[in-house]
Short mmCIF file of C-alpha atoms and ligand atoms in Angstrom, two decimals:
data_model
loop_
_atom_site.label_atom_id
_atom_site.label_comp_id
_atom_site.label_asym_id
_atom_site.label_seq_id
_atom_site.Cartn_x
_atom_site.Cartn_y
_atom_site.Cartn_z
CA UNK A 309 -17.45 0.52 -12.80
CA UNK A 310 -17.83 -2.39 -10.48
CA UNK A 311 -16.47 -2.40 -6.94
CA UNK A 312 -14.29 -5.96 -6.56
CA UNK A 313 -14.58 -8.51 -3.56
CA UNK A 314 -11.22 -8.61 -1.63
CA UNK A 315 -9.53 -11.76 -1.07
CA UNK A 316 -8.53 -12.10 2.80
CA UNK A 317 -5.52 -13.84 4.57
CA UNK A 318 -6.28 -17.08 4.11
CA UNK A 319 -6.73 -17.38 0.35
CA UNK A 320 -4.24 -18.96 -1.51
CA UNK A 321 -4.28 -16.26 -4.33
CA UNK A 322 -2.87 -13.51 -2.20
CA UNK A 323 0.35 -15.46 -2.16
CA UNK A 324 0.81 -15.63 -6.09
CA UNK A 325 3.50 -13.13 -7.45
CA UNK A 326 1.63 -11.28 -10.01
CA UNK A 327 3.09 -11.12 -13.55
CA UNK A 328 4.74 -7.99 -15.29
CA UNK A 329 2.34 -5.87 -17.76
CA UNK A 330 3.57 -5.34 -21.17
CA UNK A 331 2.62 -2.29 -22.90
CA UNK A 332 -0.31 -3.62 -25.01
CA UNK A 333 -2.43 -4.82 -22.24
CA UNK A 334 -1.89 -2.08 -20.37
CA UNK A 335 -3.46 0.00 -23.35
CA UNK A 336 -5.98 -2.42 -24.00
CA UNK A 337 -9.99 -1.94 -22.80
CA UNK A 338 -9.58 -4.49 -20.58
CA UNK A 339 -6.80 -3.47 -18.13
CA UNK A 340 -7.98 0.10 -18.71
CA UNK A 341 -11.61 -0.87 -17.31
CA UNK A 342 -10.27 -2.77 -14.57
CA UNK A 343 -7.94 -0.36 -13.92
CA UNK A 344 -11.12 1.45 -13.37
CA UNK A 345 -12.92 -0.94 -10.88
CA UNK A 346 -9.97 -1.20 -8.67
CA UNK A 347 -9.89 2.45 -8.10
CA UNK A 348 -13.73 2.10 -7.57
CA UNK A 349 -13.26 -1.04 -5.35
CA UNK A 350 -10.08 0.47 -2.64
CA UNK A 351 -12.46 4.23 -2.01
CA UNK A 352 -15.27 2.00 -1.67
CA UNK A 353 -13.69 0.19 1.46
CA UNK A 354 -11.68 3.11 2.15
CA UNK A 355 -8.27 1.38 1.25
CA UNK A 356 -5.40 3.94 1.17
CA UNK A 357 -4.11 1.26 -1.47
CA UNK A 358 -5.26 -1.45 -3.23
CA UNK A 359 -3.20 -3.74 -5.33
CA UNK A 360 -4.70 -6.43 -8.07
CA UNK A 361 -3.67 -9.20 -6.55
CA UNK A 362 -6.28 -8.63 -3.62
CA UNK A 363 -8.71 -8.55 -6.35
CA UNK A 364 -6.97 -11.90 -7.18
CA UNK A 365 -5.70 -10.20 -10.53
CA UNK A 366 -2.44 -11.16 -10.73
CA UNK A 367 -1.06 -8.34 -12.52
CA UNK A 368 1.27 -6.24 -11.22
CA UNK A 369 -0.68 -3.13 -10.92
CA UNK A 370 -1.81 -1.16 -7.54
CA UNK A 371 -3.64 1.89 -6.53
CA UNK A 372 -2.70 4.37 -4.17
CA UNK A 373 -5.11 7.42 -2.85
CA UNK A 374 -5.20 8.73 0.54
CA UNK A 375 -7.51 12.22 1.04
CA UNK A 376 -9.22 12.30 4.33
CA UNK A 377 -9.24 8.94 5.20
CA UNK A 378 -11.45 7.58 7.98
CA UNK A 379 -9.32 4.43 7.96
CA UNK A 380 -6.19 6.67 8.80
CA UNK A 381 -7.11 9.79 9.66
CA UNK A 382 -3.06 11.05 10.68
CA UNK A 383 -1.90 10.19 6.67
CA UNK A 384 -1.23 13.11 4.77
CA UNK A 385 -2.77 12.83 1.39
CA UNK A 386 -1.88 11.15 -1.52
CA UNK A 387 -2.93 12.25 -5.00
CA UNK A 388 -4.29 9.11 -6.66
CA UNK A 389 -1.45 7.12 -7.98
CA UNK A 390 -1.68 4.33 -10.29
CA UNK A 391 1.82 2.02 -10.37
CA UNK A 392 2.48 -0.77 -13.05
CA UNK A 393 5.20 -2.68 -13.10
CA UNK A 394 6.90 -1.04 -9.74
CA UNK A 395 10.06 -1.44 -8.83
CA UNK A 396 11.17 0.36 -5.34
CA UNK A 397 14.71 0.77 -4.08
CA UNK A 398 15.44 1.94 -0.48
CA UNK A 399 17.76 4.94 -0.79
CA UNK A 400 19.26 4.18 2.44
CA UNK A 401 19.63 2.50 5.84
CA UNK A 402 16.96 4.47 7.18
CA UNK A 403 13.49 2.98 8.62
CA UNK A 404 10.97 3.54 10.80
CA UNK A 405 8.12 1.28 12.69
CA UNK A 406 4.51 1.88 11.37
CA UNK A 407 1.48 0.61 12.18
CA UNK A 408 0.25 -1.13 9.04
CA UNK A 409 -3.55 -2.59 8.31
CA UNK A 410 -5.22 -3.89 5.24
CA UNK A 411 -8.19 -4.62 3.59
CA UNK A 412 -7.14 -8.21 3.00
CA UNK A 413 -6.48 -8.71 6.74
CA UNK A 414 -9.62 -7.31 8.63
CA UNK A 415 -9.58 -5.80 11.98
CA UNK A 416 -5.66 -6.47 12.28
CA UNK A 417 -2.93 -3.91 12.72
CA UNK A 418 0.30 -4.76 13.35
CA UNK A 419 4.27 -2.92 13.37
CA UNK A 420 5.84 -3.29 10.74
CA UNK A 421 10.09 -1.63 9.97
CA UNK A 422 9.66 0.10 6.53
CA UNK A 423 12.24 2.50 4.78
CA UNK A 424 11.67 6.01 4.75
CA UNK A 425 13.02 6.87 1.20
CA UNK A 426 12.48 5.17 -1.37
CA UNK A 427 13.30 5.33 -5.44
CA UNK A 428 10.33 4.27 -7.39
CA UNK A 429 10.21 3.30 -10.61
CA UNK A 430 7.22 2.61 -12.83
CA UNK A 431 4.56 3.26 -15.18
CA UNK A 432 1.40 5.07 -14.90
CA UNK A 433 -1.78 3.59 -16.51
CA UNK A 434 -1.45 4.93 -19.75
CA UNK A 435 2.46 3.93 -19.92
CA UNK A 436 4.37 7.07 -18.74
CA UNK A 437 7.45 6.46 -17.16
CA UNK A 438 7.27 7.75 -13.49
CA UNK A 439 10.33 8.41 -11.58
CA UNK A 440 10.62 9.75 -8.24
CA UNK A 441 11.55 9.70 -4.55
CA UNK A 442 9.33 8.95 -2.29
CA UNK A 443 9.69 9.48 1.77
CA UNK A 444 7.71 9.00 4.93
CA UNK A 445 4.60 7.02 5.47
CA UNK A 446 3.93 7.74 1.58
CA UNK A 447 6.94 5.46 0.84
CA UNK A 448 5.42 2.92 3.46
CA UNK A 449 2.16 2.59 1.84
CA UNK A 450 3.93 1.90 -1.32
CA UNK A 451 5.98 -0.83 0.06
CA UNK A 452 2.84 -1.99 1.44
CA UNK A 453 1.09 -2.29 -1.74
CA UNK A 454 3.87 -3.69 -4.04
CA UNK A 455 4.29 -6.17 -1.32
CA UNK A 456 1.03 -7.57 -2.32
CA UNK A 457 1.98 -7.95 -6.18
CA UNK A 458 4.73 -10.39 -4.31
CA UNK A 459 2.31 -12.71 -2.89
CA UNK A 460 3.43 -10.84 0.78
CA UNK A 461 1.06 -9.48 3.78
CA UNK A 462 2.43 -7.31 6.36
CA UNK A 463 1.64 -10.17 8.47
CA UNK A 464 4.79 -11.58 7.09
CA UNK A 465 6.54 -8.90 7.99
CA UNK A 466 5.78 -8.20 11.65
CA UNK A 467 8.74 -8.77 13.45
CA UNK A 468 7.18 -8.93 16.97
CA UNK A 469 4.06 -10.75 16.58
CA UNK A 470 3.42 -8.67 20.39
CA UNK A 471 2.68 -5.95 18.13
CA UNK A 472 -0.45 -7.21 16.83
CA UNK A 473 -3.61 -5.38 17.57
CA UNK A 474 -7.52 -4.78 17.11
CA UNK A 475 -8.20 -1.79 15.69
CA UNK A 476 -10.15 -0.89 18.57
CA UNK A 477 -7.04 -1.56 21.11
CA UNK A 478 -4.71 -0.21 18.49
CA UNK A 479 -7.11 2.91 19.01
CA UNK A 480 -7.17 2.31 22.76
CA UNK A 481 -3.69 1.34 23.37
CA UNK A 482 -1.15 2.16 20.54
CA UNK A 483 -2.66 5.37 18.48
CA UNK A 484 -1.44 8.25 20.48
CA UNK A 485 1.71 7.11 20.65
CA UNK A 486 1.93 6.12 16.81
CA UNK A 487 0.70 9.15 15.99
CA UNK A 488 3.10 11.38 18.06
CA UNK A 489 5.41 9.35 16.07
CA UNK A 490 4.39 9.61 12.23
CA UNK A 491 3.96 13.03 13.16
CA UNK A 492 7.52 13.65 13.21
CA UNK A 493 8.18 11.58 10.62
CA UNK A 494 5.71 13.76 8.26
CA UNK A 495 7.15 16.67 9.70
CA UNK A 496 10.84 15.63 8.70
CA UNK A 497 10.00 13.99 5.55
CA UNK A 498 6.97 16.34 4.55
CA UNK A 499 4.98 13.02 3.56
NI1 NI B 1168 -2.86 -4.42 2.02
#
């Protein structure tokens, strides 16, 4: 396995809407054994997610896996969760404000409104058909990393650019308070 440089704001190819995956590349060597590296590539920088496109693959595959993460220490875990070919639907009006960060936009945090339940529909890597609701800051980081398969940063989606922070003044200014809040969304949601 190989771990992947990450494209950062800036490059062109994070903006690129990756293409769907038919059913024979996703079974062939190839997109098996990258599926492979990017799993290697987002625990190697500690990524709750990690979607091909910051890899500049522009297939529309992305990794999810959160278990004691220094990075975000408040998420409740994640099993690791590969998506292809996602498609999420809000189930409702409901959203909250999290504080969002990513690999591909270093030492940046910034608020960003995301729903709290979502449908999501997709494949795992060796085809199966996953359907399921998803809630909570689970359903965040999802939106998060299908975002990317759009050619979209959070960036784009911070509403009050005021909201922009260091990680060291999120930590100094913003975290309790974030985390007093996530912590009753987990507690409501239960993810
Ligand atoms: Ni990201």
């Amino acid at each position: 396995m190989t771990v992947l440089p990450i494209a950062t704001v800036g490059n062109p190819g994070l903006r690129i809407r990756a293409a769907e995956v038919t059913r024979d590349d996703l079974a062939s060597a190839d997109v098996q054994s990258f599926i492979d590296d990017l799993i290697e590539t987002m625990r190697h920088a500690n990524g709750a997610g990690l979607a091909a496109t910051q890899v500049l693959r522009h297939q529309r595959i992305c990794a999810v896996e959160v278990s004691n993460n220094p990075r975000y220490p408040y998420k409740p875990p994640i099993p690791l969760t590969i998506l292809v070919n996602p498609v999420l639907t809000p189930l409702d009006d409901e959203q909250f404000r999290n504080f969002e960060g990513c690999l591909s936009v270093p030492g940046i945090r910034g608020e960003v409104a995301r729903s709290t339940r979502i449908r999501v529909q997709a494949w795992d890597r060796h085809g199966n058909e996953i359907d399921e609701e998803v809630r909570g800051l689970k359903a965040a980081t999802y939106q998060h990393e299908v975002d990317h398969l759009d050619g979209l940063l959070f960036l784009d989606r911070v509403e009050d650019s005021r909201t922009l922070a260091t990680w060291d003044s999120f930590n100094e200014f913003h975290k309790e308070a974030f985390v007093e809040r996530v912590t009753a969304l987990v507690a409501k949601h239960g993810s």
